[in-house]
Coordinates of C-alpha atoms in Angstrom, one line a residue:
M459 CA 6.4 -10.9 -1.4
T460 CA 4.6 -8.7 -4.6
R461 CA 2.7 -6.2 -4.1
K462 CA -1.5 -7.2 -6.5
I463 CA -2.9 -4.1 -8.2
I464 CA -6.6 -5.4 -8.8
Y465 CA -8.0 -2.7 -11.4
P466 CA -11.5 -2.1 -10.1
A467 CA -14.4 -1.6 -12.5
A468 CA -15.0 2.0 -14.5
P469 CA -17.9 3.8 -14.5
P470 CA -19.1 4.6 -18.0
V471 CA -17.5 7.3 -20.5
T472 CA -19.3 10.5 -19.4
V473 CA -19.5 12.5 -22.9
L474 CA -20.6 16.0 -21.6
L475 CA -21.9 18.4 -24.8
D476 CA -21.1 22.0 -24.7
P477 CA -23.0 23.2 -28.2
A478 CA -22.8 26.9 -26.9
D479 CA -19.4 27.2 -25.6
D480 CA -20.4 28.8 -22.5
S481 CA -17.3 30.3 -21.1
A482 CA -19.3 29.5 -17.9
V483 CA -18.9 25.5 -18.1
T484 CA -15.5 25.9 -18.6
R485 CA -16.1 27.6 -15.1
A486 CA -17.6 25.8 -13.3
A487 CA -15.6 22.6 -14.7
L488 CA -12.3 24.0 -13.5
A489 CA -14.2 25.3 -9.9
A490 CA -14.5 21.6 -8.8
H491 CA -11.0 21.0 -8.8
D492 CA -10.4 19.7 -5.9
P493 CA -7.1 16.7 -6.4
S494 CA -7.3 15.5 -3.0
V495 CA -11.3 14.8 -2.5
G496 CA -10.3 13.2 -6.2
R497 CA -12.3 15.6 -8.5
I498 CA -9.5 16.4 -11.5
T499 CA -9.7 19.2 -13.4
V500 CA -7.1 18.8 -16.6
H501 CA -7.3 22.1 -19.9
P502 CA -4.9 20.4 -22.6
T503 CA -2.4 22.2 -23.8
P504 CA -3.3 22.9 -27.3
A505 CA -3.0 20.6 -30.1
A506 CA -1.3 18.3 -26.9
S507 CA -1.3 14.8 -27.9
G508 CA 0.5 10.9 -26.3
T509 CA 2.9 12.6 -23.7
A510 CA 2.3 16.2 -23.3
L511 CA -1.5 14.9 -23.1
A512 CA -0.1 13.0 -19.2
L513 CA 1.9 16.1 -18.1
D514 CA -1.0 18.4 -18.7
I515 CA -2.7 15.1 -16.0
L516 CA 0.3 16.5 -13.9
T517 CA -0.2 19.5 -13.3
A518 CA -3.2 18.5 -13.0
L519 CA -2.8 17.0 -10.1
G520 CA 0.1 19.8 -8.6
K521 CA 2.8 18.3 -9.7
P522 CA 6.5 19.7 -11.7
T523 CA 7.4 18.3 -14.5
E524 CA 10.1 17.7 -14.9
L525 CA 10.6 14.3 -15.9
P526 CA 13.4 12.4 -17.8
G527 CA 12.9 10.5 -20.7
D528 CA 11.2 7.3 -21.3
W529 CA 11.7 3.5 -19.0
G530 CA 14.4 2.7 -21.1
T531 CA 16.1 5.3 -20.9
A532 CA 15.4 7.5 -17.6
G533 CA 12.9 6.9 -15.8
P534 CA 8.8 5.3 -15.9
P535 CA 7.0 7.1 -18.3
A536 CA 4.8 10.5 -17.9
W537 CA 0.9 7.7 -17.8
N538 CA 2.4 5.7 -15.5
I539 CA 3.7 8.1 -12.7
A540 CA -0.1 9.2 -13.4
A541 CA -1.7 6.8 -12.8
A542 CA -0.3 6.0 -9.2
W543 CA -0.9 9.3 -8.1
I544 CA -4.8 8.4 -9.4
L545 CA -5.0 5.2 -8.0
A546 CA -3.6 6.8 -4.2
L547 CA -6.3 8.7 -4.5
P548 CA -10.3 8.1 -2.8
D549 CA -13.0 7.8 -6.0
T550 CA -11.5 10.0 -8.6
R551 CA -12.9 11.3 -11.8
L552 CA -11.0 13.0 -14.1
T553 CA -13.1 15.9 -16.7
V554 CA -11.0 16.5 -19.9
L555 CA -12.2 19.8 -21.5
R556 CA -11.4 20.4 -25.3
A557 CA -11.6 16.5 -25.6
H558 CA -12.9 17.6 -29.1
L559 CA -10.1 18.4 -29.9
L560 CA -8.2 15.5 -28.7
D561 CA -5.9 12.7 -31.5
E562 CA -6.2 9.4 -31.8
K563 CA -3.3 8.6 -30.0
S564 CA -4.4 10.9 -26.6
W565 CA -7.2 8.8 -27.0
S566 CA -5.8 5.7 -26.5
A567 CA -3.9 6.9 -23.9
L568 CA -6.1 8.5 -22.1
L569 CA -9.1 5.4 -22.2
T570 CA -6.0 2.9 -21.0
L571 CA -5.2 5.3 -18.3
R572 CA -9.4 4.8 -17.1
T573 CA -9.1 1.0 -17.1
R574 CA -6.1 1.1 -15.0
T575 CA -7.9 3.5 -13.0
G576 CA -11.1 3.0 -12.6
V577 CA -11.8 6.5 -12.5
H578 CA -14.4 7.5 -14.0
L579 CA -13.7 10.2 -17.6
V580 CA -15.7 12.5 -18.1
A581 CA -14.8 14.2 -21.5
V582 CA -16.8 17.9 -22.1
C583 CA -17.0 18.0 -25.9
H584 CA -17.8 21.7 -26.6
T585 CA -19.3 21.0 -30.1
R586 CA -22.8 19.5 -31.1
R587 CA -22.4 16.1 -31.9
P588 CA -18.7 14.4 -30.9
P589 CA -16.3 14.3 -33.0
A590 CA -15.1 11.3 -35.8
T591 CA -12.3 10.4 -33.6
M592 CA -14.4 10.3 -30.1
R593 CA -17.6 7.9 -31.5
T594 CA -14.4 5.6 -33.2
A595 CA -12.8 5.6 -30.2
L596 CA -15.3 5.4 -27.6
R597 CA -17.3 2.3 -30.0
D598 CA -16.6 -0.6 -27.8
I599 CA -16.9 1.7 -23.9
D600 CA -19.3 1.9 -22.2
H601 CA -20.3 5.2 -22.9
H602 CA -23.1 7.9 -22.1
T603 CA -23.5 11.3 -23.5
V604 CA -25.8 14.3 -21.3
S605 CA -26.3 18.0 -23.0
T606 CA -26.1 21.2 -21.5
D607 CA -28.7 22.7 -23.3
S608 CA -30.7 19.7 -21.9
T609 CA -32.7 19.5 -18.6
E610 CA -32.6 15.8 -18.5
G611 CA -28.5 15.5 -18.3
P612 CA -26.9 15.0 -14.5
T613 CA -24.7 18.1 -15.5
D614 CA -25.2 19.7 -12.1
D615 CA -23.1 16.7 -10.2
L616 CA -20.6 16.8 -12.3
L617 CA -20.3 20.7 -12.8
A618 CA -20.9 21.9 -8.4
K619 CA -17.7 23.7 -7.6
A620 CA -15.6 22.2 -5.1
P621 CA -14.7 23.4 -1.8
T622 CA -11.9 25.9 -1.2
D623 CA -8.3 25.2 0.7
P624 CA -7.3 28.1 3.0
V625 CA -4.8 30.7 1.4
P626 CA -1.0 29.0 3.4
R627 CA 0.7 31.9 4.5
R628 CA 2.7 34.3 3.7
G629 CA 6.6 32.7 3.6
A630 CA 6.6 29.2 5.2
E631 CA 7.1 27.7 1.6
G632 CA 9.9 29.3 2.4
R633 CA 11.4 28.3 5.8
W634 CA 13.3 26.3 6.8
I635 CA 11.4 23.1 9.2
T636 CA 14.4 21.4 11.6
V637 CA 13.4 17.5 11.3
P638 CA 15.0 15.6 14.0
A639 CA 13.7 12.1 12.1
L640 CA 16.5 13.5 9.6
A641 CA 19.5 13.1 12.0
Y642 CA 20.5 10.1 10.4
L643 CA 19.2 10.2 7.0
D644 CA 22.7 9.8 5.5
S645 CA 24.8 8.0 7.8
H646 CA 26.9 5.4 6.5
Q647 CA 25.8 2.1 8.3
D648 CA 24.9 -2.1 6.7
F649 CA 21.5 -3.1 6.6
P650 CA 21.8 -7.0 5.1
D651 CA 18.4 -8.6 4.2
C652 CA 16.2 -9.9 6.8
H653 CA 12.9 -12.4 6.2
C654 CA 12.2 -12.0 9.5
T655 CA 8.4 -11.6 11.0
P656 CA 8.6 -8.5 13.4
A657 CA 6.7 -7.0 16.4
P658 CA 4.4 -3.4 15.7
A659 CA 7.0 -1.1 17.5
R660 CA 6.1 2.4 19.1
H661 CA 5.5 5.4 16.7
P662 CA 5.6 8.4 16.6
Y663 CA 9.1 8.8 17.0
V664 CA 8.6 13.1 16.4
P665 CA 5.7 14.6 17.7
E666 CA 4.2 15.9 14.7
R667 CA 2.7 19.3 16.1
A668 CA 6.5 20.3 16.1
Y669 CA 7.5 21.4 12.5
G670 CA 3.6 22.0 11.4
I671 CA 3.1 18.6 9.1
D672 CA 0.7 20.2 7.0
Q673 CA 3.0 22.6 6.0
L674 CA 5.7 19.5 5.4
A675 CA 3.3 17.1 2.9
H676 CA 1.8 20.0 1.5
R677 CA 5.6 20.6 0.9
L678 CA 6.5 16.4 -0.6
A679 CA 2.8 16.1 -2.6
T680 CA 4.0 19.4 -4.5
R681 CA 8.0 19.2 -5.1
T682 CA 8.5 16.0 -7.1
A683 CA 6.5 13.9 -9.8
Y684 CA 7.9 11.0 -8.3
P685 CA 6.5 9.0 -5.4
Q686 CA 9.0 7.5 -4.9
L687 CA 11.1 10.3 -3.6
A688 CA 8.4 11.6 -1.5
G689 CA 7.5 8.6 -0.3
A690 CA 11.0 7.4 0.9
L691 CA 11.5 11.1 2.6
A692 CA 8.4 10.6 4.2
T693 CA 9.1 6.6 5.6
T694 CA 12.1 9.1 7.3
V695 CA 10.1 11.1 9.1
F696 CA 7.7 9.3 10.6
T697 CA 10.1 6.4 11.0
G698 CA 14.1 8.4 11.2
A699 CA 15.4 4.9 8.9
P700 CA 18.7 6.5 7.1
L701 CA 18.8 5.5 3.6
A702 CA 20.8 2.5 3.7
Q703 CA 17.4 1.5 4.9
L704 CA 15.4 2.8 2.5
Y705 CA 17.3 0.2 0.0
T706 CA 15.8 -2.8 2.0
V707 CA 12.4 -1.8 1.7
R708 CA 10.6 -4.2 -0.7
A709 CA 6.6 -3.2 -2.1
G710 CA 5.6 -6.6 0.0
H711 CA 6.4 -4.8 3.6
L712 CA 3.4 -2.7 3.2
D713 CA 0.3 -3.7 3.1
A714 CA -2.8 -3.2 0.5
D715 CA -4.2 0.0 2.5
A716 CA -0.7 1.1 3.0
T717 CA -1.5 2.0 7.3
T718 CA 1.7 -0.5 8.5
L719 CA 5.1 -1.1 7.8
T720 CA 7.4 -3.3 8.3
L721 CA 11.2 -2.1 8.5
H722 CA 14.9 -4.7 8.8
D723 CA 17.0 -4.2 11.0
R724 CA 18.9 -7.2 12.3
Y725 CA 22.1 -5.7 13.7
R726 CA 20.4 -3.0 15.1
S727 CA 22.3 0.1 14.0
R728 CA 23.2 2.8 16.7
R729 CA 21.0 5.1 16.5
P730 CA 20.2 7.5 19.1
G731 CA 16.8 7.8 20.0
F732 CA 15.5 5.3 17.5
V733 CA 14.1 2.3 18.0
T734 CA 16.9 0.1 16.4
D735 CA 15.3 -3.4 16.0
C736 CA 12.8 -4.8 12.7
G737 CA 9.5 -3.8 13.5
V738 CA 6.6 -3.5 12.1
F739 CA 5.3 0.9 12.5
T740 CA 2.5 2.6 11.8
V741 CA 2.3 5.0 8.5
P742 CA 0.4 7.8 9.6
T743 CA -2.4 9.8 7.4
W744 CA -0.6 11.8 5.8
A745 CA 1.4 9.7 4.7
Q746 CA -0.5 6.9 3.4
L747 CA -0.8 8.7 -0.6
F748 CA 3.4 8.9 -0.9
L749 CA 3.0 4.8 0.4
L750 CA 0.5 3.5 -1.5
A751 CA 1.1 6.1 -4.8
A752 CA 5.1 4.6 -4.7
A753 CA 3.8 0.9 -4.2
N754 CA 1.9 1.3 -7.7
L755 CA 4.2 3.0 -10.2
V756 CA 6.0 -0.5 -8.8
H757 CA 3.1 -2.7 -10.1
L758 CA 2.5 -0.5 -13.5
S759 CA 6.0 -0.7 -14.1
P760 CA 7.5 -2.8 -16.8
R761 CA 11.2 -3.6 -14.8
G762 CA 13.0 -2.4 -12.8
D763 CA 12.8 -5.0 -9.2
D764 CA 10.3 -4.8 -5.8
S765 CA 12.1 -2.1 -4.4
L766 CA 8.9 0.5 -3.0
F767 CA 11.6 3.4 -3.6
F768 CA 14.3 2.7 -5.3
N769 CA 13.0 0.6 -8.3
G770 CA 14.1 1.7 -11.5
P771 CA 18.1 2.8 -13.1
P772 CA 19.6 4.7 -10.1
R773 CA 20.4 7.2 -12.1
V774 CA 17.0 9.0 -12.7
L775 CA 16.2 9.8 -9.1
M776 CA 18.1 12.9 -7.4
R777 CA 19.7 11.9 -3.6
L778 CA 17.1 12.6 -1.2
T779 CA 19.3 14.9 1.0
E780 CA 19.5 16.5 -1.6
F781 CA 15.9 15.4 -2.2
A782 CA 15.0 17.2 1.3
E783 CA 17.4 20.4 0.4
Y784 CA 15.5 21.1 -3.0
C785 CA 11.8 20.2 0.3
R786 CA 13.8 23.0 3.1
L787 CA 13.4 20.1 5.7
R788 CA 16.9 19.7 7.6
P789 CA 18.3 17.7 9.9
P790 CA 19.7 19.1 14.0
Q791 CA 22.4 21.5 13.5
P792 CA 25.5 21.6 14.6
A793 CA 25.8 25.1 16.7
P794 CA 27.9 28.2 15.5
P795 CA 31.4 28.5 16.9
W796 CA 32.3 30.6 20.2
P797 CA 33.6 33.0 19.6
R798 CA 31.9 34.1 16.7
P799 CA 33.9 36.1 14.1
R800 CA 33.9 39.4 14.1
T801 CA 33.4 41.3 10.9
R802 CA 32.9 45.0 9.8
R803 CA 30.9 44.0 6.6
K804 CA 28.5 41.9 6.3
K805 CA 27.9 39.5 4.0
K806 CA 24.3 38.6 1.7
P807 CA 22.2 36.0 2.1
G808 CA 22.5 33.3 0.5
L809 CA 21.5 29.2 0.6
P810 CA 22.4 28.4 4.5
T811 CA 25.1 24.9 3.4
I812 CA 23.4 23.1 5.2
Q813 CA 25.1 19.6 8.0
W814 CA 24.7 15.7 7.6
Y815 CA 25.1 13.5 10.0
N816 CA 27.2 10.1 7.7
G817 CA 28.8 8.9 10.7
I818 CA 31.7 10.9 10.2
N819 CA 31.2 13.7 11.8
A820 CA 29.8 13.4 15.0
P821 CA 31.8 15.2 16.6
G822 CA 30.4 19.0 15.2
F823 CA 26.7 17.0 16.2
E824 CA 28.3 16.6 20.0
Y825 CA 27.0 19.3 21.2
V826 CA 23.3 18.2 21.1
S827 CA 21.4 14.6 21.8
Y828 CA 18.7 13.6 19.3
E829 CA 16.5 13.1 23.0
Q830 CA 16.8 16.1 23.7
W831 CA 15.9 17.1 20.0
L832 CA 12.8 15.7 20.3
R833 CA 11.3 16.7 23.6
S834 CA 12.4 20.4 22.7
A835 CA 10.0 19.6 19.7
G836 CA 6.7 18.3 22.0
G837 CA 7.1 21.0 24.5
Q838 CA 9.1 19.8 26.4
P839 CA 12.7 21.9 26.6
T840 CA 15.7 20.8 27.7
P841 CA 17.8 22.3 31.4
M842 CA 20.5 23.6 30.4
A843 CA 23.0 25.7 31.4
P844 CA 23.3 29.1 30.3
M845 CA 26.3 29.9 28.2
R846 CA 29.4 32.0 29.3
R847 CA 31.5 34.6 27.1
P848 CA 35.2 32.5 27.9
R849 CA 37.5 34.4 30.0
R850 CA 40.1 36.6 28.5
A851 CA 43.9 36.0 28.9

């Protein structure tokens, strides 16, 4: 079963003329930028063409632009990635500044993006009339023209200021977040294919208030442009699925609205604190964007299977554990050794070594169970015996 995307009908292209090249118009367009509500403003790089314009759109979406080569050698094209993220957003409006400087190739790619995503394209032209390249590109496209000098055009709605988001706390980006659901991410288990119809499973495993879900979602959205990585790690956070189980997830296992996700575990692998059976999981609101974008990319990709998170060449994406560490997310760690070795010189603080449970280094993780971490994170600390120093011989 494959997921099909019906492209929404795109509204007519709006050509906004700014004959005076007023800086206030540019500032107003940039102030209207808010991707969370579907308002995207792109200020293209000078002489940008083709892929460079797609990278500018990804930058406007808040994604890093360190992408490998094309789909045939390393990864999907940047235009497909941009289209996947835009399709996952609500009613979207894409405002492109300095549109009169775009060449024919950029206009062709931009109009293809409009057809695929149904986005409302607003081309800001800082001249008295559109140039010949723009008129040729829009010859067979439904469009209308408005000007900032005229009071008849709806320029107020196009340049309305977006609400200001609260500033995150200082230092919150660099803090490590301990996520108990990542405890079995790197475990070595076998998950064969299963085609049953499972019953709904319980959700969630980890209380969302335990580790600041807003900060976690912000890191997933801003640390990678690939929706597969963000969607896979988000799925592990709200299901506790290990890496081997994520390989079995297909695009058809996600419903059209990304509200439920089906996971199969026919062997009922041993993972204390988790549902070890096939089940249908409720996708939390903060994770729906990542799963929708991953499913959209599967449909837009010219090659590959219908794997939801690992579609395409495996060498493109980094390991999921490495991406979790890059996002400063870690599983519960073993207790430090006791007694601690005494050293006269203090070591310089560096990046900590994150230990992942893989089924082999189990003795190091036996000091606390997953249930104890779950109760502690939810505000119900587990009573533990007081720690005593060992007696000297």
